Amino acid sequence: MSQPFDLSLFPGLPPEVVQAVSELQFELSVERAARQHEQSVVAEKDAFITELKKLIEKLEGQVQEYRRAKFGPKSEKLDPAQLELALEDLETAIAETQAQIAAVEEKIAASAADPERATPRKERKTRALPQSLPRVERVIEPDSIACPCGCGDMVRIGEDRTERLDFIPARYQVIVTVRPKYACPKGRAGVVQAKAPAHLLEGSWPTEALLAQIAVSKHSEHMPLNRQAVVMARLGVPIDRSVLADWMGRTGALIAPVVDHMATILKQGSTRLYVDETTAPVLDPGRGKTKTGYLWAVLRDDRGWGGSAPPGVVFHYRAGRKGEYAAEILDGFNGTIQVDAYGAYTHLATPKRTGGKPLRLAFCWAHGRRKLIKAKPKKGSPIVDEALLRIAALYKVEGAIRGSAPDHRRAVRQSLSRPLVDEFFTWLTAQAARVSRKSELGEAMAYMLRRQDGFRLFLGDGHVDIDSNLVENAIRSPAMNRRNALFAGHDEGGRNWARFASLIGTCKMNGVEPYAYLRDLFTKLANGHLAKDIDALMPWAYAQKVIASE
């Protein structure tokens, strides 16, 4: 019955018939309303499910894109800093989509015919916060603990605890040093007064702690001074950027002897160093634009073969990328340098080298691998795929012997890696004959074939690594600083960058917190420690002191 039955059309019906028809009409209307409600609920749920499917499909695409960016071959073509930014945005997008999916799932559960039977959403697992952080307990009591039965107050039987991470904004303060003067009341003696404490920058406002904070913010957290000035003004300290620059320039000059001494230690106490260079744009006022300077990184890290010397890196600013700069920086060093195949290093391996004996050049397999990947055509290349598999076999051997003694590393390489390398270059020679030398792939293969001696050098020396990735990792931080600050304002500014990058980079390699080290260093420099024991000012010496105090 689709329409209500009109009883007025049938006068004279018995009351019991009228009653029965009315009850039937009511039941039918209730049934119709229930059916309509059920249909609307189903339609709403179908809409939610359709939306959920779209979101899941979107999430799967984002996760695929994330994996491709992080683990796929395309990551070889991204600058490491650019890759970090890309991953950050992808992770943010994934989290947003997951939140949207959770909201839709909650709507589906709420629209269920029997909400009580709906499966409750699992609570998200939270990571434990570091125990070293201070904790402030906030106890929230009920409005009343009086028992409803009238027996008195309820007793405590347990508690629930949750932890959330809070932030207290930075607070600047002024330290007022008061030095009372004392004199004989009868005027029979001179005046007595405590000696003024030493300051790193005499006649200036900043404490050593503030100077350390500014340096770390710029050179480790990549916040240029103009942005720091904005933050300081927001927190109630309006100090002009030029003042901050003056502080950093004067401080950079004071740390120069420490960095120079560290450079000497790395060269004199090593037989193997990593060397690489990265651009450092510098403003050229005469032309109204920037010129290209370079930060040359010299790194020591003997942990790969179990060496006991502490790791360190020193950056040298130079106005160009010529071989004469490499010769000047490495003057007095004798041994092996792990480098890419840039031509500036070639003359260092000849008898004509000044400043020491001819150096041995160990070339980087990671560079050769990247050139092959870059040369791979869009349609693919069986040659490149095969080359990558052969190189991967070498890296598998290296992974097994990392940290072992030099003799053991050399023995394993002679047994396992040498046959692989021999086969690789025999195979690569045959493939190169089939490919045009002028093609990108032909040039990539020729790059490795012409430099076989340098690529083979790691096989006969357990102190040498298969690549120079360690120094490439070290230059990421200055590269990020360059990306944020765009350029240095002067050649001296480039040298300032290099000094702070050297100390902060070495801190990170030795597991030292850069701010704590710089604050300690500036305090010691203010108190004349440089003339007493410069070796104690090295970042690794500070690391040993921290370990001893724990």
Coordinates of C-alpha atoms in Angstrom, one line a residue:
M1 CA 0.0 0.0 0.0
S2 CA 1.8 3.1 -1.3
Q3 CA -0.8 5.8 -0.3
P4 CA -2.7 6.1 3.0
F5 CA -6.2 4.7 3.0
D6 CA -8.9 7.5 3.2
L7 CA -11.5 6.2 5.6
S8 CA -13.8 9.1 4.9
L9 CA -14.8 7.6 1.5
F10 CA -16.5 4.7 3.4
P11 CA -18.9 6.2 6.0
G12 CA -20.6 3.8 8.3
L13 CA -17.7 1.4 8.8
P14 CA -17.7 -0.3 12.2
P15 CA -15.4 1.2 14.8
E16 CA -13.3 -1.9 15.1
V17 CA -12.6 -1.9 11.4
V18 CA -11.7 1.8 11.5
Q19 CA -9.3 1.0 14.4
A20 CA -7.7 -1.9 12.6
V21 CA -7.2 0.1 9.4
S22 CA -5.6 3.0 11.4
E23 CA -3.2 0.6 13.1
L24 CA -2.2 -0.9 9.8
Q25 CA -1.6 2.5 8.3
F26 CA 0.6 3.5 11.3
E27 CA 2.7 0.3 11.0
L28 CA 3.2 0.8 7.3
S29 CA 4.3 4.4 7.8
V30 CA 6.8 3.3 10.5
E31 CA 8.1 0.6 8.2
R32 CA 8.4 3.0 5.3
A33 CA 10.3 5.5 7.5
A34 CA 12.7 2.8 8.7
R35 CA 13.3 1.7 5.1
Q36 CA 14.0 5.2 4.0
H37 CA 16.4 5.7 6.9
E38 CA 18.2 2.5 6.1
Q39 CA 18.5 3.5 2.5
S40 CA 19.9 6.9 3.4
V41 CA 22.4 5.3 5.8
V42 CA 23.5 2.9 3.1
A43 CA 23.8 5.7 0.6
E44 CA 25.8 7.8 3.1
K45 CA 28.1 4.8 3.9
D46 CA 28.6 4.1 0.2
A47 CA 29.6 7.7 -0.2
F48 CA 32.1 7.4 2.7
I49 CA 33.5 4.1 1.3
T50 CA 33.9 5.7 -2.1
E51 CA 35.8 8.6 -0.5
L52 CA 37.8 6.2 1.6
K53 CA 38.9 4.3 -1.5
K54 CA 40.0 7.5 -3.2
L55 CA 42.0 8.5 -0.2
I56 CA 43.6 5.0 0.1
E57 CA 44.5 5.2 -3.6
K58 CA 46.0 8.6 -3.0
L59 CA 48.0 7.4 0.0
E60 CA 49.4 4.4 -2.0
G61 CA 50.5 6.8 -4.7
Q62 CA 52.2 9.1 -2.1
V63 CA 54.0 6.1 -0.5
Q64 CA 55.2 4.9 -3.9
E65 CA 56.5 8.3 -4.7
Y66 CA 58.2 8.5 -1.3
R67 CA 59.9 5.1 -1.8
R68 CA 61.0 6.1 -5.3
A69 CA 62.5 9.4 -4.1
K70 CA 64.3 7.8 -1.2
F71 CA 65.4 4.4 -2.6
G72 CA 65.0 4.6 -6.3
P73 CA 67.7 5.4 -8.9
K74 CA 66.4 9.0 -9.2
S75 CA 67.7 9.8 -5.8
E76 CA 71.2 9.6 -7.4
K77 CA 70.3 12.7 -9.4
L78 CA 69.1 14.8 -6.4
D79 CA 71.4 16.9 -4.3
P80 CA 71.2 15.5 -0.8
A81 CA 69.8 18.7 0.7
Q82 CA 67.1 18.8 -2.1
L83 CA 66.3 15.2 -1.4
E84 CA 65.8 15.9 2.3
L85 CA 63.4 18.8 1.5
A86 CA 61.5 16.6 -1.0
L87 CA 61.1 13.8 1.6
E88 CA 60.0 16.3 4.2
D89 CA 57.1 17.5 1.9
L90 CA 56.2 13.9 1.0
E91 CA 56.1 12.8 4.6
T92 CA 53.9 15.8 5.4
A93 CA 51.5 14.9 2.6
I94 CA 51.3 11.3 3.7
A95 CA 50.5 12.3 7.3
E96 CA 47.8 14.6 6.0
T97 CA 46.2 11.9 3.9
Q98 CA 46.4 9.4 6.8
A99 CA 44.5 11.9 9.0
Q100 CA 41.8 12.3 6.3
I101 CA 41.5 8.5 6.1
A102 CA 41.1 8.3 9.9
A103 CA 38.3 11.0 9.8
V104 CA 36.4 9.1 7.2
E105 CA 36.8 5.8 9.0
E106 CA 35.3 7.4 12.1
K107 CA 32.4 8.7 10.1
I108 CA 31.7 5.2 8.8
A109 CA 31.8 3.8 12.3
A110 CA 29.5 6.5 13.6
S111 CA 27.0 5.8 10.8
A112 CA 26.9 2.0 11.5
A113 CA 23.4 0.5 12.2
D114 CA 24.7 -0.7 15.6
P115 CA 27.2 1.8 16.8
E116 CA 27.9 -0.2 19.9
R117 CA 29.3 -3.1 17.8
A118 CA 31.5 -0.8 15.8
T119 CA 35.2 -1.6 16.3
P120 CA 36.9 1.3 18.2
R121 CA 39.8 2.9 16.4
K122 CA 43.2 1.8 17.8
E123 CA 45.1 4.5 19.6
R124 CA 48.2 5.7 17.9
K125 CA 51.4 4.4 19.5
T126 CA 53.6 7.2 20.8
R127 CA 57.3 7.1 21.0
A128 CA 59.0 7.5 24.4
L129 CA 60.4 10.9 25.0
P130 CA 64.0 11.1 26.2
Q131 CA 64.4 10.6 29.9
S132 CA 67.0 13.4 30.0
L133 CA 64.3 16.0 29.4
P134 CA 63.0 17.8 32.6
R135 CA 59.4 16.8 33.5
V136 CA 56.8 19.0 35.0
E137 CA 53.9 17.1 36.5
R138 CA 50.4 18.5 36.3
V139 CA 47.9 16.6 38.5
I140 CA 44.2 17.1 37.5
E141 CA 41.9 16.1 40.4
P142 CA 38.1 15.5 40.0
D143 CA 35.8 18.3 41.0
S144 CA 34.8 16.2 44.0
I145 CA 36.0 12.9 45.5
A146 CA 33.1 12.6 47.9
C147 CA 31.6 9.1 47.6
P148 CA 27.9 9.1 46.5
C149 CA 27.1 6.4 49.1
G150 CA 27.9 8.8 51.8
C151 CA 30.8 6.9 53.3
G152 CA 33.3 9.8 53.0
D153 CA 36.0 10.5 50.5
M154 CA 36.9 8.0 47.8
V155 CA 40.4 6.4 48.0
R156 CA 43.0 6.6 45.2
I157 CA 43.4 3.3 43.4
G158 CA 45.6 4.3 40.5
E159 CA 46.3 6.9 37.8
D160 CA 46.7 7.5 34.1
R161 CA 49.8 9.2 32.8
T162 CA 50.3 10.8 29.4
E163 CA 53.3 12.7 28.2
R164 CA 53.4 15.6 25.7
L165 CA 56.3 17.6 24.5
D166 CA 56.3 21.3 25.3
F167 CA 58.4 24.3 24.3
I168 CA 59.6 27.3 26.3
P169 CA 60.5 30.2 24.0
A170 CA 64.1 31.4 24.2
R171 CA 64.7 34.0 26.9
Y172 CA 67.4 36.6 26.7
Q173 CA 68.8 38.1 29.8
V174 CA 71.3 40.8 30.8
I175 CA 74.2 39.7 33.1
V176 CA 75.2 42.7 35.2
T177 CA 78.7 42.2 36.7
V178 CA 79.2 44.3 39.8
R179 CA 82.7 44.7 41.2
P180 CA 82.6 46.5 44.5
K181 CA 85.6 48.7 45.4
Y182 CA 87.0 48.6 49.0
A183 CA 89.3 51.1 50.6
C184 CA 90.7 51.8 54.0
P185 CA 88.3 54.0 55.9
K186 CA 91.3 56.0 57.2
G187 CA 92.9 56.4 53.8
R188 CA 96.0 54.5 54.7
A189 CA 95.9 51.9 51.9
G190 CA 94.9 51.6 48.3
V191 CA 91.7 50.4 46.7
V192 CA 90.8 46.7 46.5
Q193 CA 88.7 45.4 43.7
A194 CA 88.1 42.0 42.1
K195 CA 89.7 41.5 38.7
A196 CA 87.3 41.9 35.8
P197 CA 86.3 38.6 34.1
A198 CA 87.7 37.9 30.7
H199 CA 85.5 38.3 27.7
L200 CA 86.0 36.9 24.2
L201 CA 84.9 40.2 22.6
E202 CA 86.1 42.9 25.0
G203 CA 83.9 46.0 25.0
S204 CA 80.9 44.2 23.4
W205 CA 77.6 42.9 24.7
P206 CA 77.6 39.2 23.9
T207 CA 78.6 36.5 26.3
E208 CA 80.5 33.4 25.0
A209 CA 77.2 31.4 25.2
L210 CA 75.4 33.9 23.0
L211 CA 78.2 33.9 20.4
A212 CA 78.1 30.1 20.4
Q213 CA 74.3 30.2 19.8
I214 CA 74.6 32.6 16.9
A215 CA 77.4 30.6 15.3
V216 CA 75.5 27.3 15.6
S217 CA 72.3 28.8 14.3
K218 CA 74.1 30.1 11.2
H219 CA 76.6 27.3 10.4
S220 CA 74.8 24.2 11.8
E221 CA 71.1 25.1 11.6
H222 CA 71.6 27.2 8.4
M223 CA 69.8 30.4 9.7
P224 CA 71.4 33.5 8.1
L225 CA 72.1 36.4 10.4
N226 CA 69.3 38.6 9.0
R227 CA 66.7 35.9 10.0
Q228 CA 68.3 35.6 13.4
A229 CA 68.0 39.3 13.8
V230 CA 64.2 39.0 13.1
V231 CA 63.8 36.3 15.7
M232 CA 65.8 38.2 18.3
A233 CA 63.7 41.3 17.7
R234 CA 60.5 39.2 18.2
L235 CA 61.9 38.1 21.5
G236 CA 62.5 41.6 22.7
V237 CA 66.2 42.1 21.6
P238 CA 66.3 44.4 18.6
I239 CA 69.9 44.0 17.4
D240 CA 70.8 44.8 13.8
R241 CA 72.1 42.2 11.5
S242 CA 75.3 44.2 10.9
V243 CA 76.1 44.0 14.6
L244 CA 75.7 40.2 14.6
A245 CA 78.0 40.1 11.5
D246 CA 80.6 42.2 13.4
W247 CA 80.5 39.7 16.3
M248 CA 80.8 36.7 14.0
G249 CA 83.7 38.3 12.0
R250 CA 85.7 39.0 15.1
T251 CA 85.0 35.6 16.6
G252 CA 86.0 33.9 13.3
A253 CA 89.4 35.7 13.5
L254 CA 89.9 34.4 17.0
I255 CA 89.3 30.8 16.2
A256 CA 91.6 30.8 13.1
P257 CA 94.6 29.5 15.0
V258 CA 92.5 26.6 16.4
V259 CA 91.4 25.6 12.9
D260 CA 94.9 26.0 11.4
H261 CA 96.3 23.7 14.1
M262 CA 93.6 21.2 13.4
A263 CA 94.5 21.2 9.7
T264 CA 98.1 20.6 10.6
I265 CA 97.2 17.6 12.8
L266 CA 95.1 16.0 10.1
K267 CA 97.9 16.3 7.5
Q268 CA 100.8 15.2 9.7
G269 CA 99.1 12.4 11.6
S270 CA 97.6 10.6 8.6
T271 CA 98.7 8.5 5.6
R272 CA 95.3 8.7 4.0
L273 CA 92.9 11.7 3.6
Y274 CA 89.7 12.4 1.8
V275 CA 89.6 15.5 -0.3
D276 CA 86.7 17.2 -2.1
E277 CA 85.5 20.7 -3.0
T278 CA 82.2 22.5 -3.2
T279 CA 81.2 25.9 -4.5
A280 CA 81.0 28.9 -2.2
P281 CA 79.5 31.9 -4.1
V282 CA 81.0 35.2 -3.0
L283 CA 79.7 38.7 -3.7
D284 CA 81.9 40.6 -6.2
P285 CA 81.0 44.3 -5.7
G286 CA 83.1 45.5 -8.7
R287 CA 80.9 43.5 -11.1
G288 CA 77.6 43.8 -9.1
K289 CA 77.2 40.0 -8.9
T290 CA 78.7 36.9 -7.4
K291 CA 81.9 35.1 -8.2
T292 CA 82.5 31.4 -7.5
G293 CA 84.8 30.6 -4.7
Y294 CA 85.4 27.1 -3.3
L295 CA 85.4 25.3 0.0
W296 CA 88.0 22.5 -0.2
A297 CA 87.4 19.8 2.4
V298 CA 90.2 17.7 3.8
L299 CA 88.9 14.9 6.0
R300 CA 90.4 12.2 8.2
D301 CA 88.3 9.2 9.3
D302 CA 90.2 6.0 10.1
R303 CA 87.3 4.2 11.7
G304 CA 86.7 2.2 8.5
W305 CA 89.9 0.2 9.2
G306 CA 89.7 0.4 13.0
G307 CA 92.2 3.3 13.4
S308 CA 92.5 5.1 16.7
A309 CA 93.0 8.6 15.5
P310 CA 89.9 10.8 16.0
P311 CA 88.1 11.9 12.9
G312 CA 88.0 15.5 11.7
V313 CA 87.4 17.7 8.8
V314 CA 88.9 21.1 7.8
F315 CA 87.5 23.4 5.1
H316 CA 89.8 25.7 3.3
Y317 CA 88.3 28.6 1.4
R318 CA 90.0 29.4 -1.9
A319 CA 89.1 31.8 -4.7
G320 CA 89.0 29.0 -7.4
R321 CA 89.3 25.3 -8.2
K322 CA 92.7 25.2 -9.8
G323 CA 95.3 22.5 -9.1
E324 CA 97.6 25.1 -7.4
Y325 CA 95.0 25.4 -4.6
A326 CA 95.0 21.7 -4.0
A327 CA 98.8 21.6 -3.9
E328 CA 98.9 24.5 -1.4
I329 CA 96.3 22.9 0.9
L330 CA 98.0 19.5 0.8
D331 CA 101.5 20.9 1.2
G332 CA 103.5 18.7 3.6
F333 CA 101.2 15.7 3.3
N334 CA 102.5 12.4 2.0
G335 CA 100.3 9.4 1.4
T336 CA 97.0 8.6 -0.4
I337 CA 94.1 10.9 -1.1
Q338 CA 90.6 9.6 -1.8
V339 CA 89.1 11.9 -4.4
D340 CA 86.9 12.0 -7.5
A341 CA 88.7 12.1 -10.8
Y342 CA 88.9 15.9 -11.0
G343 CA 92.0 16.9 -12.9
A344 CA 93.2 19.3 -10.2
Y345 CA 94.6 16.4 -8.3
T346 CA 96.4 14.7 -11.2
H347 CA 99.6 16.7 -11.0
L348 CA 99.9 15.8 -7.3
A349 CA 100.7 12.2 -8.3
T350 CA 103.7 13.1 -10.5
P351 CA 107.3 13.6 -9.5
K352 CA 106.9 17.3 -10.3
R353 CA 104.8 17.8 -7.2
T354 CA 106.1 20.4 -4.8
G355 CA 105.5 20.2 -1.1
G356 CA 106.0 16.5 -0.7
K357 CA 106.3 13.1 -2.5
P358 CA 104.0 12.1 -5.3
L359 CA 100.6 11.3 -3.8
R360 CA 98.6 8.1 -4.6
L361 CA 95.1 8.9 -6.0
A362 CA 92.3 6.5 -4.9
F363 CA 89.3 7.2 -7.1
C364 CA 85.7 6.9 -5.9
W365 CA 83.6 4.0 -7.2
A366 CA 80.5 5.9 -6.2
H367 CA 81.3 8.7 -8.7
G368 CA 81.8 6.1 -11.5
R369 CA 78.5 4.5 -10.6
R370 CA 76.7 7.8 -10.7
K371 CA 78.1 8.6 -14.1
L372 CA 76.8 5.3 -15.4
I373 CA 73.3 6.0 -13.9
K374 CA 73.3 9.5 -15.3
A375 CA 74.2 8.1 -18.8
K376 CA 71.4 5.5 -18.7
P377 CA 68.9 6.2 -21.6
K378 CA 65.2 6.7 -20.7
K379 CA 64.4 3.4 -22.4
G380 CA 66.9 1.6 -20.2
S381 CA 70.2 0.0 -20.8
P382 CA 71.2 -3.6 -20.1
I383 CA 74.8 -2.5 -20.0
V384 CA 74.2 0.0 -17.2
D385 CA 72.0 -2.6 -15.3
E386 CA 74.8 -5.2 -15.5
A387 CA 77.5 -2.6 -14.5
L388 CA 75.5 -1.7 -11.4
L389 CA 75.0 -5.3 -10.4
R390 CA 78.8 -5.9 -10.7
I391 CA 79.6 -2.8 -8.6
A392 CA 77.0 -3.8 -6.0
A393 CA 78.9 -7.1 -5.5
L394 CA 82.0 -5.1 -4.6
Y395 CA 80.0 -3.0 -2.1
K396 CA 78.7 -6.2 -0.5
V397 CA 82.2 -7.3 0.2
E398 CA 83.1 -3.8 1.6
G399 CA 80.1 -4.0 4.0
A400 CA 81.4 -7.2 5.5
I401 CA 84.9 -5.9 6.2
R402 CA 84.1 -2.3 7.4
G403 CA 85.8 -1.6 10.7
S404 CA 88.3 -4.6 10.3
A405 CA 92.0 -4.3 10.5
P406 CA 93.9 -3.2 7.4
D407 CA 95.6 -6.5 6.8
H408 CA 92.3 -8.4 7.0
R409 CA 90.7 -5.9 4.6
R410 CA 93.5 -6.3 2.1
A411 CA 93.4 -10.1 2.3
V412 CA 89.7 -10.3 1.7
R413 CA 89.9 -7.8 -1.2
Q414 CA 92.6 -9.8 -2.8
S415 CA 90.6 -13.0 -2.5
L416 CA 87.1 -11.7 -3.3
S417 CA 87.2 -8.2 -4.8
R418 CA 90.2 -8.4 -7.1
P419 CA 88.6 -11.1 -9.4
L420 CA 85.4 -9.0 -9.5
V421 CA 87.3 -5.9 -10.5
D422 CA 89.3 -7.7 -13.1
E423 CA 86.1 -9.2 -14.6
F424 CA 84.4 -5.8 -14.4
F425 CA 87.0 -3.9 -16.4
T426 CA 87.4 -6.8 -19.0
W427 CA 83.6 -6.7 -19.4
L428 CA 83.5 -2.9 -19.5
T429 CA 86.2 -2.8 -22.2
A430 CA 84.2 -5.2 -24.4
Q431 CA 81.0 -3.1 -23.9
A432 CA 82.7 0.2 -24.6
A433 CA 83.7 -1.2 -28.1
R434 CA 80.0 -1.6 -28.9
V435 CA 79.0 2.0 -27.9
S436 CA 79.8 5.3 -29.5
R437 CA 82.6 7.1 -27.6
K438 CA 80.8 10.4 -28.1
S439 CA 77.6 9.2 -26.5
E440 CA 76.9 9.9 -22.8
L441 CA 77.2 6.2 -22.0
G442 CA 80.4 5.9 -23.9
E443 CA 81.9 8.8 -22.0
A444 CA 80.8 7.3 -18.7
M445 CA 82.5 4.0 -19.5
A446 CA 85.7 5.8 -20.8
Y447 CA 85.8 7.8 -17.5
M448 CA 86.3 4.5 -15.6
L449 CA 88.5 2.7 -18.1
R450 CA 91.0 5.6 -18.4
R451 CA 91.4 5.6 -14.6
Q452 CA 91.7 1.9 -13.8
D453 CA 94.8 2.3 -11.6
G454 CA 93.0 4.7 -9.3
F455 CA 89.9 2.6 -9.1
R456 CA 92.0 -0.5 -8.3
L457 CA 94.1 1.1 -5.7
F458 CA 91.9 0.2 -2.8
L459 CA 92.5 -3.5 -3.5
G460 CA 96.1 -3.4 -2.3
D461 CA 95.8 -1.1 0.7
G462 CA 93.5 -1.9 3.6
H463 CA 93.7 1.7 4.8
V464 CA 91.9 2.9 1.7
D465 CA 88.1 2.8 1.2
I466 CA 86.2 2.0 -2.0
D467 CA 84.7 5.5 -2.3
S468 CA 84.9 9.1 -1.0
N469 CA 81.4 9.3 0.3
L470 CA 82.5 10.3 3.8
V471 CA 83.8 13.6 2.6
E472 CA 80.8 14.1 0.4
N473 CA 78.6 13.8 3.5
A474 CA 80.8 16.3 5.3
I475 CA 80.3 19.0 2.7
R476 CA 76.5 18.7 2.8
S477 CA 76.2 21.1 5.8
P478 CA 78.2 24.0 4.1
A479 CA 76.2 23.4 1.0
M480 CA 72.9 23.8 2.9
N481 CA 74.3 27.0 4.5
R482 CA 75.1 28.2 1.0
R483 CA 71.6 27.5 -0.1
N484 CA 70.1 29.5 2.7
A485 CA 72.5 32.4 2.7
L486 CA 72.9 32.4 -1.1
F487 CA 76.5 33.8 -1.0
A488 CA 79.2 35.2 1.3
G489 CA 79.7 38.9 1.2
H490 CA 83.5 38.8 0.8
D491 CA 86.4 36.4 0.5
E492 CA 87.1 36.9 4.2
G493 CA 83.4 35.9 4.7
G494 CA 84.2 32.7 2.8
R495 CA 87.1 32.0 5.1
N496 CA 84.9 32.7 8.1
W497 CA 82.4 30.1 6.8
A498 CA 85.2 27.6 6.4
R499 CA 86.4 28.0 10.0
F500 CA 83.1 27.5 11.6
A501 CA 82.2 24.7 9.2
S502 CA 85.5 22.9 10.2
L503 CA 84.8 23.1 14.0
I504 CA 81.1 22.2 13.7
G505 CA 81.7 19.4 11.2
T506 CA 84.5 17.9 13.4
C507 CA 82.1 18.1 16.4
K508 CA 79.5 16.1 14.6
M509 CA 82.0 13.5 13.5
N510 CA 83.1 13.0 17.1
G511 CA 79.6 12.9 18.6
V512 CA 80.0 16.4 20.2
E513 CA 77.1 18.8 20.6
P514 CA 78.4 21.9 18.6
Y515 CA 76.9 24.6 20.9
A516 CA 78.4 23.1 24.1
Y517 CA 81.8 22.8 22.4
L518 CA 81.9 26.3 21.0
R519 CA 80.7 27.8 24.3
D520 CA 83.6 26.0 26.0
L521 CA 86.1 27.0 23.3
F522 CA 85.1 30.7 23.4
T523 CA 85.4 30.7 27.2
K524 CA 88.9 29.1 27.1
L525 CA 90.0 31.5 24.4
A526 CA 88.8 34.4 26.4
N527 CA 90.9 33.2 29.3
G528 CA 94.1 32.8 27.3
H529 CA 94.0 29.0 26.9
L530 CA 95.3 29.2 23.3
A531 CA 98.8 30.0 24.5
K532 CA 98.8 27.3 27.2
D533 CA 97.7 24.1 25.4
I534 CA 96.2 24.4 21.9
D535 CA 95.8 20.6 21.6
A536 CA 93.2 20.7 24.4
L537 CA 91.0 23.0 22.3
M538 CA 90.4 20.4 19.6
P539 CA 86.8 19.0 19.3
W540 CA 88.0 15.5 20.0
A541 CA 89.7 16.6 23.2
Y542 CA 86.5 18.1 24.3
A543 CA 84.7 14.8 23.5
Q544 CA 87.2 12.9 25.7
K545 CA 86.5 15.3 28.5
V546 CA 82.8 14.8 28.2
I547 CA 83.2 11.0 28.2
A548 CA 85.4 11.2 31.3
S549 CA 82.9 13.3 33.2
E550 CA 80.0 11.0 32.6

